[in-house]
Structures are given as C-alpha cells and as structure tokens.
C-alpha positions as a printed Julia matrix, in Angstrom:
369×3 Matrix{Float64}:
  -9.39   17.96  -16.78
  -8.94   14.18  -16.84
  -5.63   13.75  -18.58
  -2.29   15.53  -18.81
  -1.16   13.98  -22.08
   0.39   16.45  -24.49
   1.15   19.0   -21.79
   4.75   20.02  -21.09
   6.42   18.17  -18.24
   7.33   20.21  -15.15
  10.98   21.11  -14.63
  13.07   18.7   -12.57
  12.75   19.69   -8.92
  15.66   19.87   -6.52
  16.25   16.86   -4.32
  14.85   16.91   -0.79
  17.01   14.76    1.48
  15.4    13.27    4.59
  16.39   10.38    6.82
  14.15    8.12    4.77
  15.58    9.12    1.37
  19.06    8.53    2.73
  18.04    5.17    4.2
  16.7     3.75    0.94
  18.78    5.75   -1.54
  16.11    7.78   -3.34
  15.92   11.41   -4.42
  12.5    12.46   -3.09
  10.6    11.44    0.08
   7.65    9.98   -1.82
   6.53    6.34   -1.66
   4.08    4.55   -3.95
   2.35    1.95   -1.8
   2.08   -1.73   -2.73
  -1.52   -1.98   -3.97
  -2.74   -5.45   -4.89
  -3.5    -5.84   -8.62
  -2.28   -2.25   -9.2
   1.39   -1.99   -8.22
   3.01   -4.03  -10.96
   6.43   -3.6   -12.58
   5.44   -0.67  -14.83
   4.01    1.53  -12.07
   6.72    0.56   -9.6
   9.54    1.29  -12.05
   7.93    4.55  -13.21
   7.76    5.78   -9.61
  11.36    4.84   -8.88
  12.57    6.4   -12.13
  10.78    9.59  -11.11
  12.89    9.76   -7.93
  10.5     8.19   -5.44
  10.22    4.66   -4.09
   7.99    2.27   -6.04
   6.75   -0.84   -4.25
   5.62   -4.04   -5.96
   2.53   -5.68   -4.46
   3.2    -9.41   -4.17
   0.25  -10.62   -2.07
  -1.81  -11.21   -5.21
   1.06  -12.93   -7.04
   2.22  -16.52   -6.98
   5.87  -17.02   -6.13
   6.73  -17.55   -9.8
   4.83  -14.4   -10.76
   6.81  -12.46   -8.17
  10.06  -13.8    -9.61
   9.01  -12.55  -13.05
   7.75   -9.21  -11.68
  11.02   -8.46   -9.92
  12.98   -9.31  -13.07
  10.71   -7.08  -15.16
  11.0    -4.19  -12.72
  14.79   -4.47  -12.72
  14.74   -4.34  -16.53
  12.76   -1.07  -16.37
  14.74    0.76  -13.68
  18.14    0.76  -12.05
  16.77    2.75   -9.11
  15.88    1.33   -5.67
  12.42   -0.22   -5.34
  10.6    -2.35   -2.8
   8.38   -5.42   -2.57
   5.4    -5.71   -0.25
   5.02   -9.15    1.35
   2.35  -10.72    3.53
   4.28  -11.66    6.65
   1.66  -14.28    7.52
   1.88  -16.02    4.13
   3.05  -19.62    4.26
   5.81  -18.97    1.72
   6.96  -15.68    3.26
  10.44  -17.09    4.08
  10.86  -18.2     0.44
   9.86  -14.75   -0.8
  12.26  -13.11    1.61
  15.07  -15.31    0.27
  14.11  -14.13   -3.22
  14.36  -10.45   -2.19
  17.79  -11.09   -0.71
  18.98  -12.99   -3.77
  17.71  -10.3    -6.16
  19.11   -7.49   -3.96
  15.76   -5.72   -3.66
  16.31   -2.59   -1.59
  13.14   -2.51    0.55
  10.85   -5.13    2.06
   7.54   -3.66    3.19
   4.93   -5.47    5.22
   1.27   -4.9     6.09
   1.75   -7.21    9.09
   5.11   -7.11   10.83
   7.36  -10.12   10.17
   8.91  -12.1    13.0
  12.11  -10.82   14.54
  14.22  -13.53   12.93
  12.99  -12.6     9.45
  13.68   -8.91   10.12
  17.19   -9.78   11.28
  17.79  -11.95    8.2
  16.7    -9.18    5.83
  18.82   -6.58    7.6
  21.86   -8.86    7.67
  21.64   -8.94    3.86
  21.2    -5.19    3.42
  17.42   -5.13    2.84
  15.62   -2.21    4.47
  12.58   -3.37    6.5
   9.56   -1.04    6.5
   6.33   -2.35    8.09
   3.05   -0.43    7.85
   1.38    0.25   11.18
  -1.81    1.87   12.44
  -1.04    2.7    16.06
   1.81    4.07   18.16
   2.14    0.84   20.15
   2.64   -1.11   16.93
   5.37    1.29   15.84
   7.15    0.79   19.16
   6.84   -2.99   18.82
   8.34   -3.2    15.32
  11.05   -0.71   16.32
  12.0    -3.01   19.2
  12.15   -5.89   16.71
  14.67   -4.02   14.56
  12.57   -2.49   11.75
  14.37    0.34    9.93
  11.36    2.64    9.35
   7.57    2.56    9.44
   4.73    3.73    7.24
   1.86    5.01    9.36
  -1.56    5.09    7.67
  -4.37    7.23    9.01
  -8.09    6.69    8.6
  -8.26    8.66    5.35
  -6.31    5.95    3.54
  -7.65    3.26    1.25
  -7.59   -0.43    2.09
  -7.54   -1.67    5.67
  -7.37    1.31    7.94
  -8.09    2.43   11.49
 -10.44    5.19   12.64
  -7.79    7.77   13.63
  -7.02   10.57   11.16
  -3.46   11.0     9.93
  -3.22   14.42   11.56
  -3.56   12.76   14.96
  -2.08    9.33   14.3
   1.18   10.69   12.87
   2.16   12.83   15.89
   1.05   10.08   18.27
   3.39    7.63   16.53
   6.26   10.11   16.5
   5.75   10.82   20.2
   5.35    7.13   21.04
   8.63    6.23   19.38
  10.47    9.13   21.01
   9.04    8.43   24.48
  10.27    4.84   24.24
  13.76    5.78   23.1
  13.4     4.91   19.41
  14.58    7.22   16.64
  13.51    5.94   13.23
  12.16    7.51   10.02
   8.36    7.65    9.87
   6.54    7.89    6.52
   2.99    9.26    6.65
   0.15    7.78    4.56
  -3.53    8.63    4.24
  -4.82   11.8     2.6
  -1.71   12.86    0.68
  -1.79   13.93   -2.96
   0.26   17.13   -3.42
   3.24   19.17   -2.22
   1.26   20.92    0.5
   0.62   17.58    2.14
   4.28   16.6     1.9
   5.33   19.89    3.5
   2.76   19.38    6.26
   3.99   15.84    6.96
   7.58   17.09    7.17
   6.44   19.83    9.55
   4.96   17.18   11.84
   8.32   15.4    11.87
   7.71   12.71    9.25
  10.48   11.79    6.82
   8.2    11.43    3.79
   4.74   10.51    2.54
   3.27    7.39    0.97
   0.39    7.51   -1.51
  -1.8     4.82   -3.03
  -4.86    6.33   -4.7
  -2.84    9.2    -6.17
  -0.49    6.73   -7.92
  -3.39    4.51   -8.98
  -4.69    7.57  -10.84
  -1.69    8.09  -13.11
  -1.14    7.27  -16.76
   1.45    4.67  -15.69
  -1.13    2.71  -13.72
  -2.45   -0.41  -15.48
  -5.95    0.08  -14.06
  -8.44    0.29  -16.99
  -9.2     3.85  -18.09
 -12.92    3.27  -17.61
 -12.25    2.5   -13.95
 -10.0     5.54  -13.55
 -12.87    7.69  -14.79
 -15.05    6.21  -12.05
 -12.51    7.47   -9.5
 -12.11   10.9   -11.11
 -15.84   11.52  -10.89
 -15.99   11.02   -7.12
 -16.08   13.57   -4.32
 -14.76   13.65   -0.78
 -17.82   11.87    0.63
 -17.96    9.11   -1.99
 -16.01    6.49   -0.02
 -17.12    4.34    2.89
 -15.3     2.18    5.43
 -16.99   -1.21    5.11
 -16.57   -4.39    7.14
 -18.8    -6.37    4.8
 -16.09   -7.05    2.21
 -13.81   -9.19    4.36
 -14.82   -8.57    7.94
 -12.12   -5.94    8.48
 -12.44   -2.16    7.98
 -11.78   -1.45    4.31
 -12.2     1.97    2.66
 -13.78    1.67   -0.78
 -15.73    3.71   -3.3
 -19.49    3.7    -2.84
 -20.93    1.44   -5.56
 -24.19   -0.5    -5.91
 -22.32   -3.66   -4.85
 -21.0    -2.02   -1.69
 -24.43   -0.63   -0.87
 -25.85   -4.14   -1.33
 -23.17   -5.68    0.87
 -23.79   -3.08    3.56
 -27.52   -3.82    3.66
 -27.55   -7.47    2.55
 -27.94  -10.85    4.25
 -24.88  -11.95    6.24
 -25.25  -15.63    5.32
 -25.48  -14.84    1.6
 -22.4   -12.63    1.84
 -20.45  -15.36    3.65
 -21.31  -17.96    0.99
 -20.2   -15.57   -1.75
 -17.02  -14.84    0.18
 -16.2   -18.54    0.51
 -16.67  -18.97   -3.24
 -14.32  -16.06   -3.94
 -11.8   -17.42   -1.45
 -11.74  -20.67   -3.43
 -11.22  -18.77   -6.69
  -8.36  -16.79   -5.13
  -6.78  -20.04   -3.93
  -6.87  -21.45   -7.46
  -5.59  -18.21   -9.0
  -2.54  -17.92   -6.74
  -1.82  -21.63   -6.38
  -2.3   -21.46   -2.61
  -3.18  -24.82   -1.05
  -6.23  -25.23    1.17
  -3.9   -26.66    3.81
  -1.88  -23.44    3.69
  -5.01  -21.28    3.95
  -6.21  -23.32    6.95
  -2.76  -23.12    8.56
  -2.76  -19.33    8.12
  -6.32  -19.25    9.46
  -5.43  -21.21   12.57
  -2.52  -18.85   13.22
  -4.87  -15.85   12.99
  -7.35  -17.55   15.32
  -4.66  -18.31   17.9
  -3.51  -14.68   17.84
  -7.1   -13.56   18.37
  -6.85  -11.41   15.27
  -9.93  -12.65   13.41
 -12.94  -14.9    13.72
 -13.32  -17.85   11.32
 -15.99  -15.89    9.47
 -13.56  -13.0     8.96
 -10.84  -15.41    7.85
 -13.11  -16.92    5.21
 -14.21  -13.47    4.1
 -10.58  -12.39    3.78
 -10.42  -14.4     0.55
 -13.21  -12.2    -0.74
 -11.13   -9.04   -1.0
  -8.53  -10.03   -3.63
 -11.14  -11.38   -6.02
 -13.48   -8.41   -5.68
 -10.55   -6.02   -6.14
  -9.41   -7.99   -9.18
 -12.86   -7.74  -10.75
 -12.86   -3.97  -10.37
  -9.22   -2.98  -10.82
  -8.08   -5.54  -13.39
 -11.19   -6.65  -15.25
 -12.86   -3.24  -15.1
 -16.12   -4.74  -13.82
 -17.19   -1.98  -11.46
 -20.62   -3.57  -10.98
 -19.23   -6.84   -9.61
 -15.95   -5.56   -8.16
 -14.73   -3.48   -5.25
 -12.69   -0.31   -5.76
 -10.36    0.44   -2.85
  -9.84    4.17   -2.4
  -8.65    6.78    0.02
 -10.8     9.8     0.8
  -8.28   11.81   -1.21
 -10.05   10.61   -4.37
 -12.28   13.67   -4.06
  -9.25   15.95   -4.58
  -7.86   14.27   -7.71
  -8.83   15.52  -11.15
  -6.14   14.33  -13.57
  -4.03   11.38  -14.73
  -0.41   12.58  -14.93
   2.56   10.32  -15.5
   4.4     9.27  -12.35
   7.28   11.56  -13.32
   5.03   14.58  -13.82
   3.21   13.83  -10.58
   6.39   13.53   -8.52
   7.95   16.64  -10.05
   4.81   18.69   -9.45
   4.57   17.53   -5.85
   8.21   18.33   -5.21
   7.98   21.8    -6.78
   4.93   22.57   -4.64
   6.66   21.24   -1.53
   9.75   23.38   -2.08
   7.51   26.45   -2.53
   5.6    25.73    0.69
   8.76   25.05    2.69
  10.29   28.29    1.4
   7.17   30.23    2.4
   7.17   28.64    5.84
  10.84   29.46    6.24
  10.08   33.1     5.51
   7.53   33.1     8.34
  10.21   31.92   10.75
C-alpha cells in the first residue's frame, strides 16, 4: 500500500506528557527534523497541528526566504514550531534575531551555537535544542546552557556517526547524568512507529525525532515520483558515503552514488566546486562569506579544504533529487528506516497512529511490571 488517501483517520490519541513536551509546549513527544529542501512551512505546520513539533529547515534558505517561511508557517498553525539554523553561517546572529522577533518557540542546530548566542536565545524565551552525535558533545552543549538535545544514531539519514541509536542513546543519557546534567534527550535514527517511541521512552529519552518518516507523508512537498523511489527500498538499500561532501552522509543507493563511490576523486572535486558555486548563487551567499566559514572550519580542525569545497555539493545534489525530482542526477538522503515504510499518511494520521501504538505498548509493558 503506497497511500492512505480515502481511509478513515485514526481516533485522537491521549496526550503523553514528557519533560520535552512540557519544555516546548506540545502534546506528543514527536519531532519532525529540519530537512533541507523538505521541511518547509506546509510540512512543519502539519506536524505541529498534529500535536508534535515541526521544524523549518533554514540552511537552504536565504534570509528573506526564511522571513517568508516563518510568516507562512505562522499563518498555517498557532502551535509551537522550531527553526533549524546553521550555527556556523555568517548570518546566524541575524537569523537568531529573527527567531526572537517572531517569537519562534525552538531554535535547533546541527552544530552547537556559541554560548553567547545560546544565552541570548534563552533570555528571550527561545528553547535551544542542538543535535549531537556523542556523549561528550551532549555534555559540552549542556554546560553551555542548551535546554535539550537531539541525539542521532547511525541509522539516521544525513550526516551521522557509526554508533547505533540503541547504544548512543544510553551513552548520552549516562554521560549527562555522570556529569551532573539533567536535560531532556530526544532520540533520532531508526524511528517510525509507536513501538520505537515506547522503546526510546524506556531507555530514558523524552521523545523521538524522525526525518525520513515525515518526508514520506502526503504533507511533504517532495515529488510523488521521488516518494515512490523511497517506498520501493529495503533495509539494505542505503549507504553511508563520504563521496558526496567528504563527511559521512546516509543516502539511498542510486547509480549516481555508485558512480561517486567508485569514481575519480579529481572529477568529483571539480563537480563539487561547480555545485558549490551554484549553491552560492541560489542562496545569495558571498564567496567571502564561504571562505570565512571555510577558514573557521580549518582552524577548528573540523574539515580539510577539499571537504569544505565538497560541502557545497550536498545542497545542490539534494535539491536535484528532492525538489526537482531528478533521481538520476540528485542525491536522496535517507535513514535505514526507509525499508520499514510502506505508505504516505498525512502528518496527523501518522502522529495519531504512532501515539495509539505507543500507548498500547506502554500499557502492555506496565502489565508486565
């Protein structure tokens, strides 16, 4: 079954309060991650209206586009939502001022912002939620004043580490506790149903975050032809590649990815530089800003110059696949969970189904106790 259109919607599930739902003011402990080119106003608002937390992806937007996207989202929902920001972006302070001015509830980050930016957001009532991939990073952002963290295991799509969620999640929870920090932890990587939510709660998490599962909804703006590509894949049809932008990136196996994995490094670098230039023109980013960001990454030891150049490759390849529907020339980011997804429900139906399943599992577990 590839679509749920015409089927009756599930009954409204009971709320499930956790420390995270109370922190951000939502009904259910479910987060839709900020996926570039995917998490626009419609998907974000649909998730928030369903009782979860929708997050706008702003890294692929110009500042003016973000202004318009926030306004559009606010016109579609009166529920809390978040905006994902690149902390290393040159205009990050300007975007943070925008979130404060527009009273956006949550600021999420793939890279942790500086302590002064965290303090500024918190002083204005914005909840700060960085994404992290190791216990030591969780401890660091906790010491800087972050309100919560999203921890993504190796099963997740996009940039990810090698450690599975089932091991990374408890290591983060233990790391925070051992260092005297008590903050809500949201688990990401491999979640798609109520069983997973119940399992995450059993570990001690305060919720789950999902990307691929929300990409594959009827509210997602990804072309239907691309969604069908995802629905036809199995659990072994993704690969973690470093050939896209020099960093580990989980994507669907496609002829392009196979070619990148086996192709000439110089040819790939030239193509990456060309795509980086296109991304610069698309977003209005200046070359001086890109070089300034690059120098900052080099000083921190985060990336080589080759990786920095290749980093401009990712947005354009994702755009080709997820926006233009060109699966031959584009890259399709995906979690391993793609092999477990068979339908395209609305965000509301998805959230209600997950919550009903979670309540059933928690009730059954309670009976065992």
